[in-house]
Steps between C-alpha positions, in 0.01 A plus 500: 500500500836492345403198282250705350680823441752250279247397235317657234131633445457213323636235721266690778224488265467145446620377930163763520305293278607198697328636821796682603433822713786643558635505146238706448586765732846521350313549150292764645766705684702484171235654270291672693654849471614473099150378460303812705694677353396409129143513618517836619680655200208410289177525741669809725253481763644303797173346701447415096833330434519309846130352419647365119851412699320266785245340165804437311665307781151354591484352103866482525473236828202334329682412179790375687287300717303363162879394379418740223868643524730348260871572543598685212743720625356786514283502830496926503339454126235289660439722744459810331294346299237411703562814726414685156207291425365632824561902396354460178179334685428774710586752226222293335243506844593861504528690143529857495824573307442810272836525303605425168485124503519245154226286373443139646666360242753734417762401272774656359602243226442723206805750607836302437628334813862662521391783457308510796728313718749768411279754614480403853844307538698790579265725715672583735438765794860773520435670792371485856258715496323426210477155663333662775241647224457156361428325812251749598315466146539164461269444808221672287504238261248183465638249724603229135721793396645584806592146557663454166681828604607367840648136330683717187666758714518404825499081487733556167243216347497439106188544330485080442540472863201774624279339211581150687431656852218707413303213277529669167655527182822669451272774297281568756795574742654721259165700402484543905825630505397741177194655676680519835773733299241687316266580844823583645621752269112661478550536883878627487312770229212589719726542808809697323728216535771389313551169438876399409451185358773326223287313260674231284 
């Protein structure tokens, strides 16, 4: 097994696609935890997360076995992707969000692009405990802004590289981010809390 441990996802990805097994297992035991734990963050039910985690790998093994992987160096990209493919379908089997969410299309291309890349650039959280607040609001938001949430602040993502992962434009990604930030501050309101936040 310590050939296996030596090479990368990718490597793995492709001896997988060749019919071998064992590459595969390293793949799995590598991801497996960074990816449940993705999952989770944004569906926060665990019998829900561990039924999206074993379809992803399901689609995941059936793409590799199709030879629809293509080494681009960026296997954990890939697999995100398709892992958040799978959220947004059962979000879609399942609707019942009932929080401030944007239109289908929403756009934000008539407010000037720096200024609202400055807006979010520099939010940052100061303290401990108001982390603690955030984390226990942020679960109360729609799973799309909760996972643009969990990529800004806690994958340190750029807003190119969530619109890449997520399968939409680099507005989109930002007006998640925007209603994530305003639900959050109506819920920091509602519940007394104050929200230290540096905006840039």
């Amino acid at each position: 097994m310590k050939y296996y441990e030596s090479l990368t996802d990718e490597k793995l990805a492709l001896l997988y696609s060749d019919g071998d097994n064992r590459a595969f297992d390293e793949l799995l035991a590598r991801n497996q935890e960074k990816l449940f734990t993705y999952i989770m963050f944004v569906v926060r039910e665990h019998d829900i997360a561990d039924d999206i985690f074993q379809e992803t790998f399901v689609k995941v093994i059936t793409k590799l076995q199709q030879k629809q992987y293509v080494d681009s160096g960026k296997f954990s990209f890939w697999l995100t992707r398709i892992a958040h493919n799978v959220i947004m379908d059962w979000y879609r089997a399942h609707q019942n969000e009932h929080i401030v969410e944007p239109t289908e299309n929403n756009d934000l291309t008539n407010l000037k692009g720096a200024s609202v890349l400055d807006t979010y650039r520099e939010s940052e959280i100061i303290n401990e405990q108001v982390l603690l607040d955030v984390k226990k609001m942020v679960n109360n938001l729609p799973a799309s802004q909760r996972e643009v949430v969990f990529m800004r602040f806690y994958q340190q993502l750029s807003f190119k590289e969530i619109a890449e992962l997520t399968n939409v434009s680099i507005n989109t990604a930002l007006g998640r981010m925007r209603y994530a930030i305003i639900n959050l501050r109506r819920m920091a309101k509602q519940h007394n809390i104050e929200l230290a936040l540096i905006e840039g």
